[in-house]
Structure formats: structure tokens, C-alpha cells
Short mmCIF file of C-alpha atoms in Angstrom, two decimals:
data_model
loop_
_atom_site.label_atom_id
_atom_site.label_comp_id
_atom_site.label_asym_id
_atom_site.label_seq_id
_atom_site.Cartn_x
_atom_site.Cartn_y
_atom_site.Cartn_z
CA MET A 240 -49.00 32.70 85.44
CA GLU A 241 -48.30 36.32 85.87
CA SER A 242 -50.23 38.43 83.08
CA ARG A 243 -47.50 41.27 83.16
CA ILE A 244 -43.92 42.21 84.00
CA PRO A 245 -42.35 45.12 86.09
CA ASP A 246 -40.90 48.10 84.29
CA PRO A 247 -37.51 47.27 83.04
CA ARG A 248 -36.17 50.62 84.92
CA ALA A 249 -37.74 49.11 88.00
CA ILE A 250 -35.91 45.96 87.84
CA LEU A 251 -32.98 47.52 87.62
CA ALA A 252 -32.91 49.96 90.18
CA GLU A 253 -34.58 47.15 92.88
CA THR A 254 -32.60 44.29 92.49
CA ASP A 255 -29.45 44.32 94.89
CA TRP A 256 -26.66 43.55 92.50
CA SER A 257 -24.23 43.68 95.14
CA GLY A 258 -25.18 40.17 95.84
CA LEU A 259 -24.88 38.17 92.90
CA GLU A 260 -22.45 37.32 90.41
CA HIS A 261 -21.40 36.80 86.59
CA ALA A 262 -19.08 34.60 85.17
CA TYR A 263 -15.93 36.76 86.12
CA GLY A 264 -17.02 38.13 89.62
CA PRO A 265 -19.25 40.28 91.02
CA ALA A 266 -22.14 42.08 89.02
CA ALA A 267 -22.25 45.35 90.86
CA PRO A 268 -21.71 47.69 89.45
CA GLU A 269 -20.85 46.84 85.97
CA THR A 270 -24.02 44.57 84.71
CA PRO A 271 -27.01 46.89 85.97
CA LEU A 272 -24.62 50.40 84.42
CA LYS A 273 -24.19 47.95 81.14
CA LEU A 274 -27.55 46.72 81.26
CA ALA A 275 -28.81 50.38 81.52
CA GLY A 276 -27.34 51.28 77.79
CA LEU A 277 -30.42 49.19 76.32
CA LEU A 278 -31.96 51.91 77.16
CA SER A 279 -29.75 54.86 76.64
CA GLY A 280 -30.29 55.18 72.89
CA GLU A 281 -27.02 55.17 72.14
CA PRO A 282 -26.03 52.17 69.97
CA ALA A 283 -22.43 51.54 71.09
CA ALA A 284 -23.87 51.28 74.78
CA ALA A 285 -26.49 48.56 73.31
CA GLU A 286 -23.55 47.01 71.95
CA ALA A 287 -21.84 46.64 75.40
CA ALA A 288 -24.76 45.60 76.90
CA LEU A 289 -25.63 42.81 74.30
CA ASP A 290 -21.56 41.77 74.67
CA HIS A 291 -22.00 41.74 78.43
CA LEU A 292 -25.23 39.78 78.40
CA TRP A 293 -23.46 36.98 75.91
CA GLY A 294 -19.82 37.30 77.30
CA GLU A 295 -20.33 37.33 80.80
CA VAL A 296 -24.00 36.86 82.37
CA LEU A 297 -24.36 34.11 80.18
CA HIS A 298 -20.98 31.88 79.71
CA GLN A 299 -20.07 29.46 77.29
CA GLY A 300 -23.90 28.10 78.74
CA SER A 301 -23.30 28.18 82.24
CA LEU A 302 -25.95 29.96 84.40
CA CYS A 303 -24.54 32.76 86.98
CA SER A 304 -26.49 34.28 89.60
CA ALA A 305 -27.07 37.23 87.87
CA THR A 306 -28.26 34.76 84.98
CA ALA A 307 -31.86 35.08 86.11
CA PRO A 308 -32.33 38.57 87.64
CA VAL A 309 -30.78 39.81 84.23
CA ALA A 310 -33.43 37.57 82.40
CA CYS A 311 -36.29 39.34 83.95
CA TYR A 312 -35.00 42.31 82.61
CA VAL A 313 -34.30 41.55 79.49
CA ALA A 314 -37.99 39.93 79.22
CA ALA A 315 -39.53 43.15 80.64
CA LEU A 316 -37.26 45.61 77.97
CA LEU A 317 -38.83 42.90 75.41
CA TYR A 318 -42.60 43.24 77.06
CA ASP A 319 -42.30 47.06 77.22
CA ALA A 320 -43.97 49.09 73.78
CA GLY A 321 -41.92 51.84 74.95
CA SER A 322 -38.98 50.03 74.77
CA GLY A 323 -38.67 50.12 71.02
CA GLU A 324 -38.17 53.65 70.71
CA PHE A 325 -34.81 52.51 72.15
CA LEU A 326 -34.15 48.76 70.66
CA ASP A 327 -34.15 47.99 67.25
CA PRO A 328 -34.92 44.79 65.40
CA LYS A 329 -31.42 43.55 65.45
CA HIS A 330 -31.42 44.65 69.22
CA ARG A 331 -34.85 42.66 70.05
CA ARG A 332 -32.83 39.53 67.50
CA ARG A 333 -30.02 39.16 69.86
CA LEU A 334 -32.02 39.64 73.34
CA LEU A 335 -34.55 37.04 72.03
CA SER A 336 -31.60 34.43 71.16
CA TRP A 337 -29.86 34.98 74.25
CA LEU A 338 -33.23 34.65 75.93
CA ALA A 339 -33.05 31.32 73.80
CA GLU A 340 -29.75 30.18 75.57
CA SER A 341 -30.68 30.73 78.61
CA ALA A 342 -34.02 28.98 78.36
CA TYR A 343 -32.00 25.89 76.67
CA THR A 344 -29.93 25.70 79.44
CA VAL A 345 -33.05 24.41 81.25
CA SER A 346 -35.04 22.85 79.07
CA ASP A 347 -36.22 18.73 79.13
CA HIS A 348 -33.70 18.38 76.25
CA ARG A 349 -30.66 20.15 78.32
CA GLU A 350 -32.00 18.47 81.80
CA ARG A 351 -31.91 14.74 80.48
CA GLN A 352 -28.18 15.02 78.84
CA LEU A 353 -26.93 16.78 82.51
CA GLU A 354 -29.13 13.46 84.44
CA GLU A 355 -26.99 11.43 81.71
CA TRP A 356 -23.81 12.97 82.75
CA PHE A 357 -23.69 14.24 86.14
CA GLY A 358 -26.88 12.74 87.65
CA PRO A 359 -30.62 13.69 88.54
CA ASP A 360 -29.00 16.65 90.97
CA ARG A 361 -29.70 19.93 89.94
CA THR A 362 -28.03 23.48 91.18
CA THR A 363 -30.33 26.02 92.83
CA LEU A 364 -29.33 28.04 89.70
CA PHE A 365 -31.27 25.79 87.63
CA ARG A 366 -34.18 25.77 89.47
CA GLU A 367 -34.40 29.56 90.07
CA PHE A 368 -34.30 30.00 86.34
CA GLN A 369 -36.70 26.96 85.57
CA GLU A 370 -38.92 29.08 88.22
CA ILE A 371 -39.02 32.41 86.29
CA ARG A 372 -39.81 31.20 82.65
CA PRO A 373 -43.35 32.02 82.53
CA ARG A 374 -42.15 35.78 83.49
CA ILE A 375 -39.40 35.68 80.24
CA PHE A 376 -42.12 33.89 78.18
CA LEU A 377 -44.37 37.10 78.33
CA GLY A 378 -41.48 39.05 77.06
CA VAL A 379 -40.94 37.08 74.28
CA ALA A 380 -44.88 36.27 73.31
CA PRO A 381 -45.32 39.94 71.60
CA HIS A 382 -42.56 39.04 69.39
CA LEU A 383 -43.74 35.87 67.97
CA HIS A 384 -45.80 37.47 65.05
CA SER A 385 -43.08 40.27 64.52
CA PRO A 386 -43.04 40.58 60.66
CA ALA A 387 -38.98 41.42 61.19
CA GLY A 388 -38.50 37.44 60.08
CA GLU A 389 -34.96 36.86 62.10
CA VAL A 390 -36.64 38.36 65.43
CA GLN A 391 -39.99 36.34 64.89
CA GLU A 392 -37.88 33.26 64.53
CA ALA A 393 -35.24 34.77 67.99
CA ALA A 394 -38.64 34.26 69.67
CA LEU A 395 -39.86 30.84 68.91
CA LEU A 396 -36.53 29.49 69.16
CA ALA A 397 -36.81 30.76 73.23
CA ALA A 398 -40.69 29.88 72.88
CA ALA A 399 -39.82 26.30 71.98
CA HIS A 400 -37.60 26.00 75.09
CA LEU A 401 -39.38 27.76 77.40
CA LEU A 402 -42.75 25.82 76.42
CA ASP A 403 -40.96 22.86 78.44
CA ASP A 404 -42.70 24.34 81.42
CA PRO A 405 -45.96 22.48 82.64
CA ARG A 406 -47.22 25.85 83.19
CA LEU A 407 -46.75 27.15 79.87
CA HIS A 408 -48.20 23.94 77.67
CA SER A 409 -51.50 26.14 77.44
CA TYR A 410 -49.23 28.08 74.68
CA ARG A 411 -48.17 24.80 72.86
CA SER A 412 -51.67 24.82 70.37
CA GLU A 413 -50.78 28.14 69.51
CA VAL A 414 -47.03 28.04 68.94
CA SER A 415 -46.69 24.78 67.01
CA PRO A 416 -48.42 26.13 63.83
CA MET A 417 -45.34 28.56 63.75
CA ILE A 418 -42.68 26.44 65.24
CA ARG A 419 -43.61 24.42 62.37
CA THR A 420 -43.71 26.74 59.42
CA VAL A 421 -41.22 29.19 60.58
CA LEU A 422 -38.58 27.62 62.87
CA ALA A 423 -38.67 24.29 61.55
CA GLU A 424 -37.68 25.99 58.12
CA SER A 425 -35.29 28.08 59.30
CA VAL A 426 -31.56 27.97 57.18
CA HIS A 427 -29.71 27.43 60.46
CA ASP A 428 -29.34 23.30 61.27
CA GLY A 429 -29.95 24.16 64.65
CA HIS A 430 -33.17 25.69 65.01
CA ARG A 431 -34.19 23.42 62.49
CA GLU A 432 -33.31 20.44 65.02
CA VAL A 433 -35.12 22.44 68.23
CA ALA A 434 -38.15 22.93 65.88
CA ALA A 435 -38.31 19.07 65.15
CA ARG A 436 -37.02 17.71 69.01
CA ALA A 437 -40.29 20.39 70.16
CA LEU A 438 -42.93 19.54 67.91
CA ALA A 439 -42.24 15.74 68.38
CA SER A 440 -42.55 16.11 72.02
CA TRP A 441 -45.27 18.26 71.93
CA GLU A 442 -47.53 16.22 70.02
CA GLY A 443 -46.12 13.21 71.75
CA ASP A 444 -47.80 14.71 75.06
CA ALA A 445 -51.12 15.89 73.29
CA GLY A 446 -51.84 12.12 72.17
CA GLY A 447 -50.63 10.98 75.79
CA ALA A 448 -53.10 13.02 77.39
CA ARG A 449 -55.61 12.30 75.39
CA ASN A 450 -55.82 8.55 75.90
CA GLU A 451 -55.37 8.94 79.50
#
């Protein structure tokens, strides 16, 4: 697994946005301009960027060609300690929640649903996002112990989906106690359901591995 993430500004500058699309059309120039607002220190620009993430880059749970590159940028922001100067806990919670929702679209649970409905073939966008899960986890991991409860819960929600990736299974033993004590005790029904599903799956996999 990668040990670090590139600087978020480098990702923003070096990504070829002209070849990418969000739900309503070309990503350039709108998407990089709005994403830059997350590092502007201006609350209105940050809110516009967050609205763009939720409304257009991941639209109603559907991946676009811009989703994976944007997720890499968001993960880099969350990984970069210096971004704390611009991102307050509310922003971090919303960014982590967006990563959680994006990761859910390629989770084992979602893949089983899609296979039942549409057969085994998955799109290129689906596989591309699965491929970047270790990088996304690097951005999520620093927030798993956040003293801000809502930030920690959002990070754990993202981790519960990301740790479906076989390359990340070694982190399950570290994360599962927090899933059990924080996410499984959430006031949000959906978060508790994710926690229960993750713990059942991880414990089943661990038992199977011990019996091999």
C-alpha cells in the first residue's frame, strides 16, 4: 500500500480535468475551480465545493469519471495536516461522509446487490474506484481517533466500506473495536447497520482464515 498521498494542490494541478465528467457534463473548468475552494479559507467557497461533491461528482450514488480523481484530492486534503488551517470539523465530517458514500458504491455489499440485479459485469468506473481504495484509506485513517465525535464516526463509516479491499484487511483488527464501540452505537440507524454488517463479515472472514 502507498505510504503517503501527493500534495492536494499537485493533484488539482496535474489531473487532466478536460477528459473527465461529472453528472451534468464536463468537469473542466468547474470542478477544479470549486475544489480549490476547500483550501481558500473562505466558508462560502468551501460550502460550494461540498455541494458540488454531493450534487454532481457523486450524483444519487452514481459514479462519474471525475469521482475517483476527486476522491483522491479529498483524501489528500484530509491526509495533509496543513489543511486543518482551512477545514473546520464540519467540513472534515462532510468530506469523510462523502468518501464513505463513494466507497459504499463499490463495497462488497453493493457489489452483491448489483450482481443480483444486473449480473456479474461491473463498469470501468466501478473498478477504477476500487483500485484507489488504499489511497483513500490513507486520508481517512488520521481521523479514526478524532476527538470530534462526528468526525470520528464519519471516518469509521468510510473505513467500514474501504476495508472490504483485500489490500486493507490487515487494518480490520485495529478498526473493529472502534466500529463496535462508536459506529455500532450511533444515533443513526444506517450507521449501525453498516457497523453490524462489517463486524459480521470481518469476524466470519477471520474465523474462516483460522480454520484453513
